[in-house]
Structures are given as C-alpha cells and as structure tokens.
XYZ file of C-alpha atoms in Angstrom:
348
model
C -184.488 55.594 -23.630
C -181.897 53.988 -21.701
C -183.167 51.029 -23.253
C -181.761 51.654 -26.320
C -178.025 52.026 -25.304
C -175.640 49.629 -26.560
C -174.264 46.658 -25.077
C -171.086 47.558 -22.596
C -172.568 51.258 -22.281
C -172.188 53.133 -19.457
C -169.553 49.858 -17.946
C -166.279 51.230 -19.524
C -165.072 50.568 -22.997
C -166.404 46.849 -25.172
C -163.323 43.734 -24.175
C -162.060 41.798 -26.952
C -164.676 38.700 -25.203
C -167.692 40.868 -25.699
C -167.068 40.639 -28.678
C -166.557 37.293 -29.358
C -169.553 37.039 -27.175
C -171.889 38.249 -29.345
C -170.748 36.705 -32.753
C -170.146 33.480 -31.070
C -166.637 32.721 -31.811
C -163.928 32.481 -29.812
C -160.989 35.612 -28.624
C -158.470 34.110 -31.242
C -161.190 34.376 -34.169
C -161.906 38.123 -33.141
C -158.605 38.594 -32.895
C -158.056 37.135 -36.717
C -160.711 39.631 -37.854
C -159.943 42.725 -36.551
C -156.037 42.575 -38.016
C -156.727 41.397 -41.059
C -156.222 37.404 -41.141
C -157.230 36.177 -44.696
C -157.494 32.321 -42.354
C -161.403 33.543 -41.021
C -164.479 32.466 -43.444
C -166.650 35.222 -44.732
C -169.070 34.110 -42.916
C -167.023 34.337 -39.604
C -165.863 37.442 -40.670
C -169.665 38.667 -41.245
C -170.617 37.928 -37.641
C -167.784 39.696 -35.995
C -167.746 42.335 -37.446
C -171.249 43.155 -36.356
C -170.789 42.644 -33.799
C -167.788 44.985 -33.607
C -170.287 47.044 -35.323
C -172.857 46.969 -32.720
C -170.532 46.975 -29.619
C -168.970 50.052 -30.796
C -165.486 48.136 -29.952
C -162.158 50.058 -30.027
C -159.000 47.916 -30.854
C -156.706 49.129 -28.509
C -153.541 49.866 -31.424
C -151.124 49.992 -28.250
C -151.848 46.251 -26.829
C -151.740 44.895 -30.309
C -148.476 46.725 -31.397
C -147.170 45.539 -27.907
C -148.041 41.838 -29.153
C -146.607 41.708 -32.261
C -143.923 43.775 -31.079
C -144.902 46.579 -33.385
C -144.084 50.367 -32.887
C -147.027 51.286 -35.427
C -145.116 54.504 -36.886
C -142.508 55.101 -38.640
C -140.070 58.696 -39.613
C -139.748 60.512 -41.437
C -136.791 61.938 -41.532
C -135.490 65.407 -43.015
C -131.559 66.405 -42.016
C -132.147 70.054 -43.020
C -133.169 72.862 -41.099
C -136.906 74.521 -41.152
C -136.315 76.830 -43.549
C -135.711 74.859 -45.791
C -138.023 72.454 -45.293
C -140.898 75.606 -45.675
C -139.418 77.651 -48.542
C -138.592 74.431 -51.109
C -142.334 72.728 -52.870
C -139.839 69.083 -52.814
C -140.320 68.735 -49.059
C -143.977 69.621 -48.898
C -144.438 67.465 -52.274
C -142.948 64.653 -50.643
C -144.432 65.083 -47.207
C -148.273 65.071 -49.042
C -147.123 61.901 -50.971
C -146.151 59.758 -48.157
C -149.270 61.086 -46.039
C -151.449 59.362 -49.040
C -149.156 57.136 -49.393
C -149.928 56.218 -45.632
C -153.117 57.301 -45.513
C -154.653 53.445 -45.724
C -152.763 51.842 -43.055
C -152.460 52.125 -39.215
C -148.919 53.898 -39.033
C -148.671 57.478 -37.445
C -146.184 59.502 -39.186
C -143.339 60.915 -37.142
C -141.850 63.966 -39.388
C -138.351 64.943 -37.857
C -136.046 67.568 -38.536
C -132.008 66.676 -38.217
C -130.414 70.727 -37.540
C -127.336 70.044 -34.804
C -124.993 67.129 -33.886
C -127.446 67.062 -30.967
C -130.586 66.403 -32.635
C -128.910 63.721 -35.005
C -127.377 61.876 -31.897
C -130.482 61.538 -30.044
C -132.642 60.332 -32.833
C -129.926 57.570 -33.730
C -130.614 56.471 -29.282
C -134.485 56.822 -30.753
C -134.385 54.505 -33.830
C -131.589 52.187 -32.543
C -134.366 51.656 -29.442
C -136.605 51.035 -32.346
C -138.858 53.450 -31.124
C -140.532 52.930 -34.998
C -141.455 50.417 -37.897
C -139.582 52.116 -40.665
C -137.927 55.278 -41.669
C -137.943 57.402 -44.966
C -135.323 59.189 -45.513
C -134.740 62.575 -47.002
C -132.326 63.945 -49.135
C -129.054 62.391 -48.731
C -125.908 63.586 -48.562
C -122.903 61.481 -49.223
C -121.076 61.505 -46.009
C -124.111 61.130 -43.894
C -124.424 57.882 -41.218
C -127.895 57.979 -40.592
C -128.459 54.937 -44.020
C -125.517 52.951 -42.437
C -126.896 52.965 -38.812
C -129.974 52.239 -39.994
C -128.459 48.763 -41.987
C -126.518 48.225 -38.627
C -130.111 48.748 -36.416
C -130.951 46.212 -38.550
C -134.681 48.749 -39.028
C -136.270 48.502 -42.799
C -135.719 51.965 -44.182
C -135.957 53.385 -47.833
C -134.402 57.139 -48.992
C -135.722 59.072 -50.829
C -132.204 59.970 -53.327
C -129.112 57.545 -53.461
C -126.058 58.366 -51.758
C -124.430 57.142 -54.700
C -124.361 54.821 -57.673
C -123.669 51.618 -55.068
C -127.061 52.941 -52.417
C -127.314 49.846 -50.350
C -130.115 50.876 -48.642
C -133.735 50.717 -50.800
C -134.290 53.849 -52.213
C -137.040 55.590 -54.611
C -135.198 58.091 -56.850
C -135.677 60.676 -60.355
C -134.198 59.921 -63.210
C -131.631 62.898 -62.672
C -128.567 62.712 -65.369
C -131.130 62.083 -68.135
C -133.761 64.900 -66.607
C -130.586 67.021 -66.946
C -129.562 65.723 -70.135
C -133.057 66.943 -71.610
C -132.476 70.129 -70.120
C -129.085 71.087 -71.522
C -130.033 69.179 -75.077
C -133.449 71.820 -75.077
C -131.024 75.185 -74.532
C -128.353 74.108 -77.246
C -130.914 73.366 -79.691
C -132.977 76.907 -79.444
C -129.847 78.012 -80.286
C -128.210 79.469 -77.469
C -123.663 78.652 -77.819
C -122.427 79.494 -73.655
C -124.932 77.369 -71.275
C -123.739 77.585 -67.565
C -125.529 75.392 -65.392
C -125.669 76.196 -61.118
C -125.606 72.336 -59.547
C -126.529 71.552 -56.082
C -124.181 70.831 -53.469
C -121.813 68.612 -55.040
C -121.876 65.748 -51.922
C -125.246 64.784 -52.571
C -125.712 62.753 -55.673
C -128.590 64.335 -57.092
C -126.533 67.079 -57.436
C -124.115 64.649 -59.457
C -126.239 63.613 -61.761
C -127.336 66.431 -63.304
C -124.267 67.981 -63.321
C -123.565 65.307 -65.473
C -126.575 65.340 -67.637
C -125.388 68.490 -68.148
C -121.336 67.621 -69.181
C -123.244 64.400 -71.136
C -125.660 67.047 -73.456
C -122.812 69.422 -74.012
C -120.394 66.667 -74.392
C -122.936 65.859 -77.834
C -123.242 68.941 -79.255
C -120.124 68.960 -79.242
C -118.731 71.078 -76.924
C -115.813 71.195 -74.331
C -117.440 71.282 -70.427
C -116.167 74.769 -69.586
C -115.412 74.926 -65.757
C -116.719 78.858 -66.103
C -119.547 78.184 -66.565
C -120.489 75.687 -63.940
C -121.260 76.755 -60.172
C -122.172 74.816 -57.383
C -125.148 75.988 -54.591
C -127.302 74.268 -52.272
C -130.877 74.186 -53.840
C -132.051 77.432 -51.893
C -132.441 80.315 -53.374
C -130.223 82.824 -52.301
C -127.704 80.218 -53.589
C -128.584 80.388 -56.753
C -129.132 84.242 -56.413
C -124.677 84.228 -56.002
C -124.322 81.794 -58.195
C -125.725 83.724 -60.849
C -123.747 86.360 -60.282
C -120.609 84.416 -59.823
C -121.516 83.008 -63.311
C -122.036 86.477 -64.838
C -119.203 87.918 -63.398
C -116.803 84.654 -64.989
C -118.747 84.532 -68.275
C -120.842 87.815 -68.434
C -121.852 86.495 -72.574
C -123.601 83.565 -71.596
C -126.861 82.905 -73.078
C -128.310 79.720 -71.322
C -128.722 78.923 -67.800
C -129.638 75.019 -66.891
C -130.201 75.538 -62.638
C -130.454 72.133 -61.020
C -133.531 73.320 -59.474
C -136.806 75.336 -59.352
C -135.921 77.182 -56.780
C -131.961 77.618 -57.473
C -133.847 79.398 -60.940
C -136.190 81.841 -59.283
C -133.287 83.237 -57.637
C -131.475 83.248 -61.023
C -133.506 84.776 -62.492
C -133.853 87.956 -60.045
C -130.130 88.315 -61.027
C -129.992 88.659 -64.476
C -133.700 91.545 -64.084
C -130.805 93.115 -62.054
C -128.658 93.072 -64.230
C -130.792 94.140 -67.333
C -131.256 90.628 -68.533
C -134.376 89.670 -70.483
C -135.121 86.169 -69.891
C -135.409 83.993 -72.237
C -134.735 87.217 -74.976
C -131.318 87.539 -73.888
C -130.050 84.546 -71.381
C -132.809 81.346 -71.785
C -133.650 79.768 -68.519
C -134.643 75.893 -67.518
C -135.152 74.307 -63.725
C -135.617 71.099 -62.274
C -138.560 69.456 -60.332
C -141.865 71.509 -62.592
C -142.745 72.654 -58.708
C -145.703 75.602 -58.010
C -142.070 77.737 -58.824
C -141.586 77.210 -62.544
C -145.422 77.697 -62.743
C -145.680 81.539 -61.171
C -142.503 82.595 -62.207
C -142.004 85.488 -64.825
C -141.815 83.832 -66.997
C -143.144 80.813 -66.539
C -140.209 78.725 -66.083
C -139.489 75.529 -68.325
C -138.145 72.686 -65.637
C -137.621 69.581 -65.818
C -140.482 67.469 -63.672
C -140.306 64.648 -61.763
C -143.650 63.341 -59.821
C -141.981 64.657 -56.143
C -146.252 63.290 -54.902
C -145.416 59.913 -56.350
C -141.555 59.045 -54.733
C -143.603 59.734 -51.954
C -146.070 57.405 -52.300
C -143.588 54.954 -53.679
C -141.256 54.993 -50.690
C -143.926 54.234 -47.780
C -144.921 51.266 -50.507
C -141.449 50.198 -50.623
C -141.175 50.218 -46.802
C -144.449 48.577 -46.353
C -142.631 45.416 -48.011
C -139.692 46.119 -46.080
C -141.243 46.053 -42.871
C -143.634 42.719 -43.921
C -140.917 40.659 -44.165
C -141.893 40.899 -48.432
C -138.082 41.866 -49.160
C -136.030 38.952 -50.030
C -132.509 40.014 -48.307
C -130.508 37.835 -49.740
C -131.101 39.237 -53.076
C -131.016 42.780 -54.667
C -132.770 45.458 -52.838
C -135.683 47.622 -54.020
C -134.451 50.239 -56.354
C -136.390 52.816 -58.319
C -135.904 54.938 -60.606
C -139.037 56.856 -61.920
C -139.313 59.185 -65.659
C -138.943 63.280 -66.183
C -140.348 65.097 -68.590
C -139.112 68.185 -70.065
C -141.909 70.483 -69.248
C -141.229 74.025 -72.052
C -142.757 76.933 -70.973
C -141.535 80.432 -71.623
C -137.988 80.537 -70.183
C -136.422 79.054 -72.911
C-alpha cells in the first residue's frame, strides 16, 4: 500500500518547487498558472494543473497575499445593532447577495457591526492599517464619517445606498424615489383621498428619496402634502407602530398609508388592527422592499420590490473592479441605480 502514496506524502505539504519539477517548468511559471495569469500556454497550464493534482499541492494563501500586498479579505460593515440585523430581511438579503458575489473568489468576508463609538474607532484603526482589501458599507447615515475615512486612506469601497445626491464614493442603490412614487400613485388610483406616509430616518438619503417620491405622487394628483400625514420613524417594526399611532391621533380620517419599509408596514398593520381599522377596506397599506415580511402578512402586503440580493452581488462586482484597479479614478466613479417594481397584493 505504501507504493500508492502520492509524491511528497509523509514529508509535509508539497512545495512549489516540487510542482515545477513534476511539470517540467520553472517555479515562476507555476506561480503564474496558480495566480491565473493569461501569459501561459494551454499546454503548460495543463501540465502544471496535472502536477498540482497529482501532488495534492495547496497554495499558501497567506504567502500569496503578502507577496501581492493583499489581505485576501473584504469587510461588510453594518453600522447598526444586531437587533436590526436579525429582525430586518433587508440585511440578510444583502449578506446573501454579497456571499453569492464572493463565492467564486478567494476573498474572505468579514462581517462587522458598529454599535458604539468605541467600536467605530476600533474599526477605523483596523481599516487604516489596510487589514482588508476593500469595504462594503451598508445602511449609511448622512453624518457617517466612515466613507470619508475610506476615501482618505484610499481604501476601495462601495456603499449600499448613498449619503446624498452628490455621493463621491462608488455605490449601488435602488430607484427609491420612483418606487415610492409608484406606490402612492397606486393608492391614489385606488380612490384613497387621505394618503399618509411613514418615512425612514430623514438623516438617511434613502428615506429622503422615498419621501420625495411620496410628495411627487401627491402633487401630481393635484393635492397638497399635509404635514399631519407625514411621520418619520426608524425602519423598525416598533417605529412603524409608534408612527401609526401618531398618524391616527393626528388624522383619524386617513384611508391610505405608504410605509417606507415592509417592517414598518407590519408595525402599522398591528396598530390599525388594534384600532378596529380593516386593511384594505378602511385603510389601504403599501410597503417597500417586497421582503418575506410582505408575503407573510395578513392580508399579504402590496410592496415596492427592490432587488436587494442583486444589490449585494452588484456591490461585490463594483468592489472587485475597484480592488483590481480597473476603474478609472479620474472619471466618474461607479454608481448603479437598480430599478424597482410595485407588486400588488390584497393590502391595497
């Protein structure tokens, strides 16, 4: 049985030199094949790959990363508490998309939550030391200093969403304004006269855009945006509950609600039920995201579909281009806005 052992068995892991000797090529040629260089003939590539398979050679990723001045890792940074991470489908969908986008690469994914100023400072020091090759940043607030830090230290980065209309960091976003406008136009088209909205936190550009879409639809119908029909919340279920209570106290005659997230719509639905308001008979309700929450509500929620998983995959594609230096940094930075679609269900 000993004669069936692979070359190098019992003597430690096979080396690059052993692979080169087996393939009949130089050490540098083996390195080029392993690193995917196109400057190798098909015949040579086949010989090296066969030698790798026969010897059971496993590249030393740490050494490769050090030689290339790379960390072979990217960070997915979410500046929110874990309660939101696990309660809101948006985050799990983004993570799923990012994971799928990285599946065919050698990059490790580091998930980082920022809950305190101390954690933020620790992350800033970690990133400044270039312990990762790039950063994916989700749930960005207007005053978040991280995007500016990433630009200062020249760290490749991509945002999910953006801080303003003049964002300088590459980003992937959804058509939040157009999606919100289609939701409110739908409610008005269903004959609703007093349509309210529950916004996200207005220090986030995504919430501003969805409020802008609401206002555009209201004005297009020849109506005025009434202050009492607009209440801001925080994209959480409890925030949706509180906002719905406030709306009912201010305008008990409302007959339609556009919530800027499905999770907030779920909270609003609970309050409407507690107050004896039927959905959609008394109050029509529409959300945003078209997450699993929308499909499982009673009645199922009409919602604006955004391709959240595709956003995660697109963020990875853009980041890999930034890391690889394929982006022309003298030109306009990559900025993708993905389309949205209204999905009609029984809640409206």
